[in-house]
Amino acid sequence: MEKKRIIALIDMDCFYAQVEQRLQPHLYGKPVAVVQHSSVNYRGGGLLAVSYEARSFGIKRGMFGEEAKALCPDLTLCHVPMGEHVDKADITRYRDASAEVFKVLHEFDSRIVVERASVDEAYLDLSALVHYIFETTDPFFKYGKPNAVDSFPTTHVADGADLNEEEAPDFKYDRVESLHSFMLEACETKDEYKLKLIIGAELVEQIRNDIKRSTNFNCSAGIGSSKMIAKLVCSRHKPGQQTVVFNEAIPEVFKYTPINEVRNLGGKLGRALMEKFDIKTMEELSKISMSNLSEGFPAQAKWLYNIARGIDEEKVTARDKQSSVAVSKNFPGSNALKTDVDVKFWLEGLIKELVKRLIDDQITNIRTASTLHIGCTTDIHLTRSIQMKTYDPEALFTSVWSIFRHINKDPSVKNITLSANRFREGIDGRSKQITEWVTKAMDRAVNSVIDATTSADIENAAVPSEKIAKTSSQTSVNVLNFFILVIFDSLCNLMISYLFIVIQYKGR
């Protein structure tokens, strides 16, 4: 199975920072960091994203703004917007930008399976499209030409000798020569899988170009036989580059790969492995026997044994929508909620923010959540679930408060989480809030176009005017389609009621 798949990971480079730079084109090429809202008043706020221009000054994610400014006085700090209904971060602008990227991915070719991994990451299963190209063209001839590397301007081959100089100063790495040798060897030996990797790499070059052309965002990519391998090599030559790895080179790559840098091994499991066996790299993990793994980690032994050999059979699952829509707020230390008044205040705000996001989701995806999960943390974590019959904030507050009113406020409340899921296709035409939210959505669409066209000279803006118009048009179409469906659903309900009355009348 492993040698038949061509899997890629698309990873947007310091995505939040790129979104801010696109909003303010004068920031292109300058050091930029994005500050999380919740900590904005403490030491300049914690940094969520850092542009590569800022990283050259030693600035890293997790630093405070004041510390970063000391390293680079010219650093621009961009703040995540505050929520409309509650004092917490509103990441709508980043979600909207992410939707632009995923639109490009879904429109590239229907044979590609796209899995949304996060707001700025996507896994692609290119296998079906690559197989078709392999069977209907002559890749041996195409990629055997001396100038074939011209189609791969940002592609690297991970073979152990491609590490950055600071990590391995003895290695001399030439990207073009390494790529040319790899392609020539694949053609001469007629290695079908390596040629398919090359086809996949060319497709990813094209996909990344489409993303750049459509959104003005840069991204990096990894291409290999599995999700784990694709993610591992994706960061190898960031930013704006892509890396392909063939199966035979995985042991060489693993020689210098820390265990905690591998997907699903970055947390407690990875630390436990390193401590128990006194190891650091994936190569060292590959030398641990199955019996020793079973003794120390019986539930994960088989998976660990395979991962250490580059084998990961997890499928890329088509997923372009969030499985849930949620809001959450922490109340640490002295900010913990101690009274019903405090809890009610925050519940009302969080519910309004959740409804705002649910309505936006309803407009975009034409679906309705049916279950609301309620989480509350005091000294323990409590969870409850209720059926969602409406998106009306007042009705939802009544339902949620009926649960919260029975929660003891001593010890005080340290976290509230509301998460809606179990979506059903379609919309609820009887919702009292729909018309109001549709109107607001239209207003936001119009205002976004006005802001985009007045924030900078259109001729010099990073995003062309036709792109702005296209985005506005698409938003208007989504809203219009949503409104039509609301009316249609309401008419259907009226018709059913009418038929029921007629049947009852005739039955008398």
Coordinates of C-alpha atoms in Angstrom, one line a residue:
M1 CA 0.0 0.0 0.0
E2 CA 2.8 2.4 0.9
K3 CA 4.6 2.3 -2.4
K4 CA 1.4 3.0 -4.4
R5 CA 0.4 6.3 -2.7
I6 CA 1.5 9.8 -3.5
I7 CA 0.6 12.0 -0.5
A8 CA 1.3 15.7 -0.1
L9 CA 1.0 18.2 2.7
I10 CA 0.4 21.9 1.8
D11 CA 1.4 24.2 4.7
M12 CA 0.8 27.9 4.5
D13 CA 4.0 29.8 5.6
C14 CA 3.4 31.8 8.8
F15 CA -0.2 32.1 7.6
Y16 CA -1.6 34.7 10.1
A17 CA 1.3 37.0 9.3
Q18 CA 0.7 36.6 5.6
V19 CA -3.0 37.5 6.1
E20 CA -2.0 40.7 7.9
Q21 CA 0.6 41.6 5.2
R22 CA -2.1 41.2 2.5
L23 CA -4.4 43.4 4.4
Q24 CA -1.6 46.0 4.7
P25 CA 0.5 45.6 1.6
H26 CA 3.1 48.1 2.9
L27 CA 4.2 45.3 5.3
Y28 CA 5.4 43.0 2.6
G29 CA 9.1 42.3 3.1
K30 CA 9.1 43.7 6.6
P31 CA 9.2 42.0 10.0
V32 CA 5.7 41.3 11.2
A33 CA 4.3 39.3 14.1
V34 CA 0.7 38.6 15.1
V35 CA -0.3 39.0 18.7
Q36 CA -3.0 36.9 20.4
H37 CA -5.9 38.9 21.7
S38 CA -6.1 37.5 25.2
S39 CA -2.6 38.6 26.2
V40 CA -2.4 41.9 24.3
N41 CA -2.1 44.0 27.5
Y42 CA 0.6 41.8 29.1
R43 CA 4.2 42.5 28.0
G44 CA 3.0 43.4 24.5
G45 CA 1.1 40.2 24.0
G46 CA 2.1 36.6 23.1
L47 CA 3.2 36.1 19.5
L48 CA 1.0 33.6 17.5
A49 CA 2.8 34.0 14.2
V50 CA 6.1 35.4 13.1
S51 CA 7.0 36.3 9.5
Y52 CA 10.3 35.0 8.1
E53 CA 11.6 38.6 8.0
A54 CA 11.1 38.8 11.7
R55 CA 12.6 35.3 12.4
S56 CA 15.9 36.5 11.0
F57 CA 16.2 38.7 14.1
G58 CA 15.8 35.7 16.4
I59 CA 12.1 36.3 17.1
K60 CA 10.0 33.2 17.7
R61 CA 6.5 32.2 18.3
G62 CA 5.6 32.3 22.0
M63 CA 7.7 35.3 22.7
F64 CA 6.1 38.4 24.2
G65 CA 5.8 41.5 22.1
E66 CA 8.1 43.6 24.3
E67 CA 10.8 41.0 24.1
A68 CA 10.4 40.8 20.3
K69 CA 10.5 44.6 19.9
A70 CA 13.8 44.6 21.9
L71 CA 15.3 42.3 19.2
C72 CA 13.8 44.2 16.3
P73 CA 12.6 47.8 17.0
D74 CA 11.1 47.9 13.5
L75 CA 8.9 44.9 14.1
T76 CA 5.2 45.5 13.4
L77 CA 2.8 43.9 15.8
C78 CA -0.6 43.0 14.4
H79 CA -3.4 42.2 16.8
V80 CA -5.9 39.4 16.3
P81 CA -9.3 41.2 16.2
M82 CA -11.7 41.1 19.2
G83 CA -14.9 39.2 18.9
E84 CA -18.1 41.2 18.1
H85 CA -20.1 39.9 21.1
V86 CA -17.5 38.8 23.6
D87 CA -14.0 39.9 24.8
K88 CA -12.1 37.1 22.9
A89 CA -10.2 36.6 19.7
D90 CA -12.1 36.7 16.4
I91 CA -10.2 34.7 13.8
T92 CA -12.8 35.2 11.0
R93 CA -10.3 37.0 8.7
Y94 CA -8.0 34.0 8.9
R95 CA -10.8 31.5 8.4
D96 CA -11.9 33.4 5.3
A97 CA -8.4 33.5 3.9
S98 CA -8.1 29.8 4.6
A99 CA -11.4 29.2 2.6
E100 CA -9.7 31.0 -0.4
V101 CA -6.9 28.5 -0.3
F102 CA -9.1 25.4 0.0
K103 CA -11.2 26.7 -2.9
V104 CA -8.1 26.5 -5.1
L105 CA -7.3 23.0 -3.8
H106 CA -10.8 21.7 -4.5
E107 CA -10.9 23.3 -8.0
F108 CA -7.6 22.0 -9.2
D109 CA -8.7 18.5 -10.1
S110 CA -11.6 16.3 -8.8
R111 CA -9.4 13.2 -8.6
I112 CA -7.3 14.7 -5.8
V113 CA -8.6 13.9 -2.3
V114 CA -8.3 17.0 -0.1
E115 CA -8.3 16.7 3.7
R116 CA -8.4 19.9 5.8
A117 CA -5.9 19.3 8.6
S118 CA -6.1 22.8 10.1
V119 CA -6.8 26.4 9.0
D120 CA -3.4 26.5 7.3
E121 CA -2.7 22.8 6.4
A122 CA -4.1 20.4 3.9
Y123 CA -3.3 16.8 3.0
L124 CA -3.7 15.8 -0.6
D125 CA -3.9 12.2 -2.0
L126 CA -2.6 12.7 -5.5
S127 CA -2.5 9.0 -6.3
A128 CA -5.4 8.7 -8.7
L129 CA -4.4 11.7 -10.8
V130 CA -0.7 10.7 -10.8
H131 CA -1.6 7.2 -11.9
Y132 CA -3.7 8.6 -14.8
I133 CA -0.9 10.9 -15.9
F134 CA 1.6 8.1 -15.7
E135 CA -0.5 5.8 -17.8
T136 CA -1.4 8.4 -20.5
T137 CA 1.9 10.1 -21.0
D138 CA 5.6 9.1 -21.4
P139 CA 7.2 10.2 -18.1
F140 CA 10.4 8.4 -18.9
F141 CA 10.9 10.6 -21.9
K142 CA 9.7 13.8 -20.3
Y143 CA 11.7 13.7 -17.1
G144 CA 14.8 12.2 -18.7
K145 CA 15.5 15.5 -20.6
P146 CA 18.4 17.7 -19.3
N147 CA 16.0 20.7 -18.9
A148 CA 13.3 18.7 -17.1
V149 CA 14.3 20.3 -13.8
D150 CA 13.1 23.7 -15.1
S151 CA 9.5 22.5 -14.2
F152 CA 10.6 22.2 -10.5
P153 CA 12.0 25.6 -9.5
T154 CA 11.3 25.0 -5.8
T155 CA 11.6 21.2 -5.4
H156 CA 14.2 19.5 -3.2
V157 CA 15.0 15.8 -2.8
A158 CA 15.3 14.7 0.8
D159 CA 18.2 12.1 0.9
G160 CA 20.0 13.0 4.1
A161 CA 22.4 15.3 2.3
D162 CA 20.0 18.1 1.9
L163 CA 20.0 19.4 5.5
N164 CA 20.6 23.0 6.2
E165 CA 24.3 23.8 6.7
E166 CA 23.9 24.8 10.4
E167 CA 22.5 21.3 11.1
A168 CA 25.1 19.4 9.1
P169 CA 28.1 21.7 8.1
D170 CA 30.0 18.8 6.4
F171 CA 27.3 18.2 3.8
K172 CA 27.6 20.0 0.4
Y173 CA 24.1 20.2 -1.1
D174 CA 23.2 21.4 -4.6
R175 CA 19.4 21.4 -5.1
V176 CA 19.4 21.3 -8.9
E177 CA 22.1 18.7 -9.2
S178 CA 20.4 16.5 -6.6
L179 CA 17.0 16.8 -8.3
H180 CA 18.5 16.1 -11.7
S181 CA 20.3 13.0 -10.5
F182 CA 17.2 11.7 -8.9
M183 CA 15.1 12.2 -12.0
L184 CA 17.7 10.7 -14.3
E185 CA 18.2 7.7 -12.1
A186 CA 14.4 7.1 -12.0
C187 CA 14.1 7.2 -15.8
E188 CA 17.2 5.0 -16.4
T189 CA 16.0 2.3 -14.0
K190 CA 12.4 2.8 -15.0
D191 CA 11.4 3.0 -11.3
E192 CA 7.7 3.5 -11.5
Y193 CA 7.2 4.7 -8.0
K194 CA 10.0 7.3 -8.2
L195 CA 8.5 8.6 -11.5
K196 CA 5.1 8.9 -9.8
L197 CA 6.7 10.9 -7.0
I198 CA 8.2 13.2 -9.7
I199 CA 4.8 13.6 -11.3
G200 CA 3.3 14.4 -7.9
A201 CA 6.0 17.0 -7.2
E202 CA 5.2 18.7 -10.5
L203 CA 1.5 18.8 -9.7
V204 CA 2.3 20.3 -6.3
E205 CA 4.4 23.0 -8.0
Q206 CA 1.4 23.8 -10.1
I207 CA -1.0 23.8 -7.1
R208 CA 1.2 26.1 -5.1
N209 CA 1.5 28.4 -8.1
D210 CA -2.3 28.5 -8.3
I211 CA -2.6 29.3 -4.6
K212 CA -0.1 32.2 -5.0
R213 CA -1.8 33.5 -8.1
S214 CA -5.3 33.4 -6.6
T215 CA -4.6 34.5 -3.0
N216 CA -1.1 36.0 -3.0
F217 CA -0.1 33.6 -0.2
N218 CA 3.1 31.5 -0.2
C219 CA 3.2 28.0 1.0
S220 CA 5.5 25.0 1.4
A221 CA 4.9 21.3 0.7
G222 CA 6.1 17.8 1.4
I223 CA 5.6 14.9 -1.0
G224 CA 6.0 11.2 0.0
S225 CA 4.3 7.9 0.6
S226 CA 2.3 8.8 3.6
K227 CA 0.8 11.7 5.7
M228 CA 3.6 11.2 8.3
I229 CA 6.4 11.4 5.7
A230 CA 4.8 14.3 3.8
K231 CA 4.5 16.4 7.0
L232 CA 8.0 15.5 8.2
V233 CA 9.7 16.7 5.0
C234 CA 7.4 19.7 4.4
S235 CA 9.3 21.9 6.8
R236 CA 12.7 20.8 5.6
H237 CA 13.2 23.7 3.2
K238 CA 10.7 26.4 4.3
P239 CA 9.6 28.9 3.2
G240 CA 8.2 28.8 -0.3
Q241 CA 9.8 25.5 -1.1
Q242 CA 8.7 21.8 -1.4
T243 CA 10.5 18.6 -0.6
V244 CA 10.0 15.1 -2.0
V245 CA 11.3 11.9 -0.4
F246 CA 11.5 8.4 -1.8
N247 CA 11.1 5.4 0.4
E248 CA 14.7 4.2 0.2
A249 CA 15.9 7.6 1.5
I250 CA 13.8 7.5 4.6
P251 CA 16.4 5.7 6.8
E252 CA 18.9 8.5 5.9
V253 CA 16.4 11.2 6.7
F254 CA 15.6 9.5 10.0
K255 CA 19.3 9.7 11.1
Y256 CA 18.8 13.3 11.8
T257 CA 15.1 13.4 12.7
P258 CA 14.3 14.0 16.4
I259 CA 11.5 11.8 17.6
N260 CA 9.4 14.7 18.8
E261 CA 9.4 16.2 15.3
V262 CA 7.4 13.3 13.9
R263 CA 3.6 13.6 13.5
N264 CA 1.8 12.3 16.6
L265 CA 5.1 12.0 18.6
G266 CA 5.5 15.6 19.6
G267 CA 3.7 15.2 22.9
K268 CA 3.7 12.8 25.9
L269 CA 4.2 9.6 23.8
G270 CA 7.3 11.0 22.2
R271 CA 8.8 12.1 25.5
A272 CA 8.0 8.8 27.1
L273 CA 9.7 6.9 24.3
M274 CA 12.9 9.0 24.5
E275 CA 13.0 8.7 28.3
K276 CA 12.4 4.9 28.5
F277 CA 14.8 3.9 25.8
D278 CA 17.2 6.8 26.2
I279 CA 17.0 7.7 22.5
K280 CA 16.6 10.9 20.5
T281 CA 16.3 10.2 16.8
M282 CA 13.9 8.1 14.6
E283 CA 16.9 6.0 13.5
E284 CA 17.5 5.0 17.1
L285 CA 13.8 4.2 17.5
S286 CA 14.0 1.9 14.5
K287 CA 16.5 -0.2 16.3
I288 CA 14.1 -0.9 19.2
S289 CA 12.7 -4.4 18.9
M290 CA 9.0 -5.2 18.7
S291 CA 9.2 -7.1 21.9
N292 CA 10.7 -4.1 23.8
L293 CA 8.1 -1.8 22.3
S294 CA 5.3 -4.2 23.3
E295 CA 6.6 -4.3 26.8
G296 CA 6.8 -0.6 27.3
F297 CA 4.0 0.6 25.0
P298 CA 1.6 -2.4 24.4
A299 CA -1.2 -0.3 22.8
Q300 CA 1.0 1.6 20.4
A301 CA 3.8 -1.0 19.8
K302 CA 2.8 -2.0 16.3
W303 CA 2.2 1.5 15.1
L304 CA 5.5 2.7 16.6
Y305 CA 7.4 -0.2 14.9
N306 CA 5.9 0.8 11.6
I307 CA 6.4 4.5 12.0
A308 CA 10.1 4.0 12.8
R309 CA 10.4 2.3 9.4
G310 CA 8.5 5.1 7.5
I311 CA 5.3 3.1 7.3
D312 CA 2.0 5.0 7.9
E313 CA -1.2 3.7 6.4
E314 CA -3.5 6.5 7.6
K315 CA -5.7 7.5 4.8
V316 CA -6.3 11.0 3.5
T317 CA -10.0 11.5 4.1
A318 CA -12.0 14.0 2.1
R319 CA -12.9 16.8 4.5
D320 CA -13.3 20.5 3.7
K321 CA -15.6 21.5 6.5
Q322 CA -15.0 21.9 10.2
S323 CA -16.5 19.0 12.2
S324 CA -17.6 21.5 14.9
V325 CA -18.0 25.2 15.5
A326 CA -16.8 26.2 19.0
V327 CA -16.1 29.1 21.3
S328 CA -14.1 28.9 24.5
K329 CA -12.8 31.3 27.1
N330 CA -10.3 30.8 29.9
F331 CA -10.5 32.6 33.2
P332 CA -7.1 32.0 34.9
G333 CA -6.2 33.0 38.4
S334 CA -8.0 36.0 39.8
N335 CA -10.1 36.3 36.7
A336 CA -12.0 33.1 37.6
L337 CA -15.8 33.5 37.7
K338 CA -17.2 33.4 41.2
T339 CA -20.8 34.6 40.9
D340 CA -23.9 33.8 38.8
V341 CA -23.8 37.4 37.5
D342 CA -20.3 36.9 36.1
V343 CA -21.1 33.5 34.5
K344 CA -24.3 34.9 32.9
F345 CA -22.4 37.8 31.5
W346 CA -19.8 35.6 29.8
L347 CA -22.4 32.9 28.7
E348 CA -24.5 35.5 26.9
G349 CA -21.4 36.9 25.1
L350 CA -20.1 33.4 24.2
I351 CA -23.5 32.2 23.0
K352 CA -23.9 35.3 20.7
E353 CA -20.4 34.7 19.3
L354 CA -21.1 31.0 18.7
V355 CA -24.4 31.9 17.0
K356 CA -22.6 34.4 14.8
R357 CA -20.1 31.7 13.7
L358 CA -22.9 29.2 13.2
I359 CA -24.8 31.5 11.0
D360 CA -21.7 32.3 8.9
D361 CA -21.2 28.5 8.6
Q362 CA -24.8 28.0 7.7
I363 CA -24.5 30.6 4.9
T364 CA -21.3 29.1 3.5
N365 CA -22.0 25.3 3.9
I366 CA -25.9 25.2 3.9
R367 CA -26.0 23.0 7.0
T368 CA -27.4 23.2 10.6
A369 CA -25.9 22.0 13.9
S370 CA -28.1 19.7 15.9
T371 CA -26.1 19.2 19.1
L372 CA -24.5 21.6 21.5
H373 CA -21.8 20.4 23.9
I374 CA -21.3 22.5 27.1
G375 CA -18.0 22.4 29.0
C376 CA -17.2 24.0 32.3
T377 CA -14.0 23.7 34.3
T378 CA -13.7 24.4 38.0
D379 CA -11.4 22.1 39.9
I380 CA -12.9 19.4 37.7
H381 CA -14.1 19.4 34.1
L382 CA -17.9 19.0 33.6
T383 CA -19.5 18.3 30.2
R384 CA -23.1 18.2 29.1
S385 CA -24.9 17.9 25.7
I386 CA -28.2 19.3 24.6
Q387 CA -30.2 19.2 21.4
M388 CA -30.0 22.4 19.4
K389 CA -33.5 23.3 18.1
T390 CA -32.7 26.9 17.2
Y391 CA -29.9 29.4 16.6
D392 CA -31.8 32.0 18.6
P393 CA -29.3 33.4 21.2
E394 CA -32.0 34.0 23.9
A395 CA -33.4 30.5 23.6
L396 CA -30.0 29.0 23.7
F397 CA -29.0 31.0 26.7
T398 CA -32.1 29.7 28.5
S399 CA -31.2 26.1 27.7
V400 CA -27.5 26.5 28.7
W401 CA -28.2 28.4 31.9
S402 CA -30.6 25.7 33.0
I403 CA -27.4 23.5 33.2
F404 CA -25.0 26.2 34.5
R405 CA -27.3 27.4 37.3
H406 CA -26.8 24.1 39.1
I407 CA -23.0 24.2 38.9
N408 CA -21.3 25.2 42.2
K409 CA -19.3 28.4 41.8
D410 CA -17.0 27.5 44.6
P411 CA -14.4 26.5 43.4
S412 CA -14.8 29.2 40.8
V413 CA -15.2 28.7 37.0
K414 CA -11.9 28.7 35.1
N415 CA -13.2 27.8 31.6
I416 CA -16.4 27.8 29.6
T417 CA -16.5 26.0 26.2
L418 CA -19.5 25.7 23.8
S419 CA -19.1 23.4 20.8
A420 CA -21.8 22.7 18.2
N421 CA -21.6 19.7 15.9
R422 CA -23.6 16.8 14.3
F423 CA -24.5 18.9 11.4
R424 CA -27.4 18.0 9.1
E425 CA -27.7 19.2 5.5
G426 CA -30.0 22.1 4.9
I427 CA -31.2 25.0 7.0
D428 CA -33.9 25.9 9.5
G429 CA -36.3 28.3 7.7
R430 CA -38.1 29.0 11.0
S431 CA -35.2 30.6 12.7
K432 CA -36.0 34.1 14.0
Q433 CA -32.5 35.3 13.5
I434 CA -31.9 34.3 9.8
T435 CA -33.0 37.5 8.1
E436 CA -31.0 39.6 10.5
W437 CA -27.9 37.6 10.1
V438 CA -28.2 37.5 6.3
T439 CA -28.5 41.2 6.2
K440 CA -25.4 41.6 8.4
A441 CA -23.5 39.1 6.2
M442 CA -24.4 41.2 3.1
D443 CA -23.2 44.3 5.0
R444 CA -19.9 42.6 5.8
A445 CA -19.4 41.6 2.2
V446 CA -20.0 45.1 1.0
N447 CA -17.8 46.6 3.7
S448 CA -15.0 44.2 3.0
V449 CA -14.9 45.3 -0.7
I450 CA -15.0 49.0 0.3
D451 CA -12.2 48.4 2.8
A452 CA -10.1 46.5 0.2
T453 CA -10.5 49.1 -2.5
T454 CA -9.8 52.1 -0.2
S455 CA -6.9 50.7 1.9
A456 CA -4.4 51.0 -1.0
D457 CA -4.2 52.1 -4.6
I458 CA -5.7 49.3 -6.6
E459 CA -2.9 49.4 -9.2
N460 CA -0.3 48.8 -6.4
A461 CA -2.3 46.5 -4.2
A462 CA -1.1 43.0 -3.7
V463 CA -4.6 41.6 -4.6
P464 CA -5.9 42.7 -8.0
S465 CA -9.2 44.5 -8.2
E466 CA -10.7 41.7 -10.3
K467 CA -9.9 39.3 -7.4
I468 CA -11.7 41.6 -4.9
A469 CA -14.7 41.9 -7.2
K470 CA -14.7 38.1 -7.7
T471 CA -14.6 37.5 -3.9
S472 CA -17.4 40.0 -3.3
S473 CA -19.5 38.4 -6.1
Q474 CA -18.9 34.9 -4.6
T475 CA -19.9 36.1 -1.2
S476 CA -23.1 37.7 -2.5
V477 CA -24.0 34.5 -4.4
N478 CA -23.5 32.4 -1.3
V479 CA -25.7 34.8 0.7
L480 CA -28.3 34.9 -2.0
N481 CA -28.4 31.1 -2.4
F482 CA -28.8 30.9 1.4
F483 CA -31.7 33.3 1.4
I484 CA -33.4 31.5 -1.4
L485 CA -33.2 28.2 0.4
V486 CA -34.6 29.9 3.6
I487 CA -37.7 31.0 1.5
F488 CA -38.0 27.7 -0.2
D489 CA -37.9 25.8 3.1
S490 CA -40.5 28.1 4.6
L491 CA -42.8 27.6 1.6
C492 CA -42.4 23.8 1.9
N493 CA -43.4 24.0 5.5
L494 CA -46.5 26.1 4.6
M495 CA -47.4 23.6 1.9
I496 CA -47.2 20.7 4.2
S497 CA -49.3 22.5 6.8
Y498 CA -51.9 23.3 4.1
L499 CA -52.1 19.7 2.8
F500 CA -52.5 18.5 6.4
I501 CA -55.4 20.8 6.9
V502 CA -57.0 19.7 3.6
I503 CA -56.6 16.0 4.5
Q504 CA -58.2 16.6 7.9
Y505 CA -61.1 18.5 6.3
K506 CA -61.8 15.8 3.8
G507 CA -61.7 13.2 6.5
R508 CA -64.6 14.7 8.3

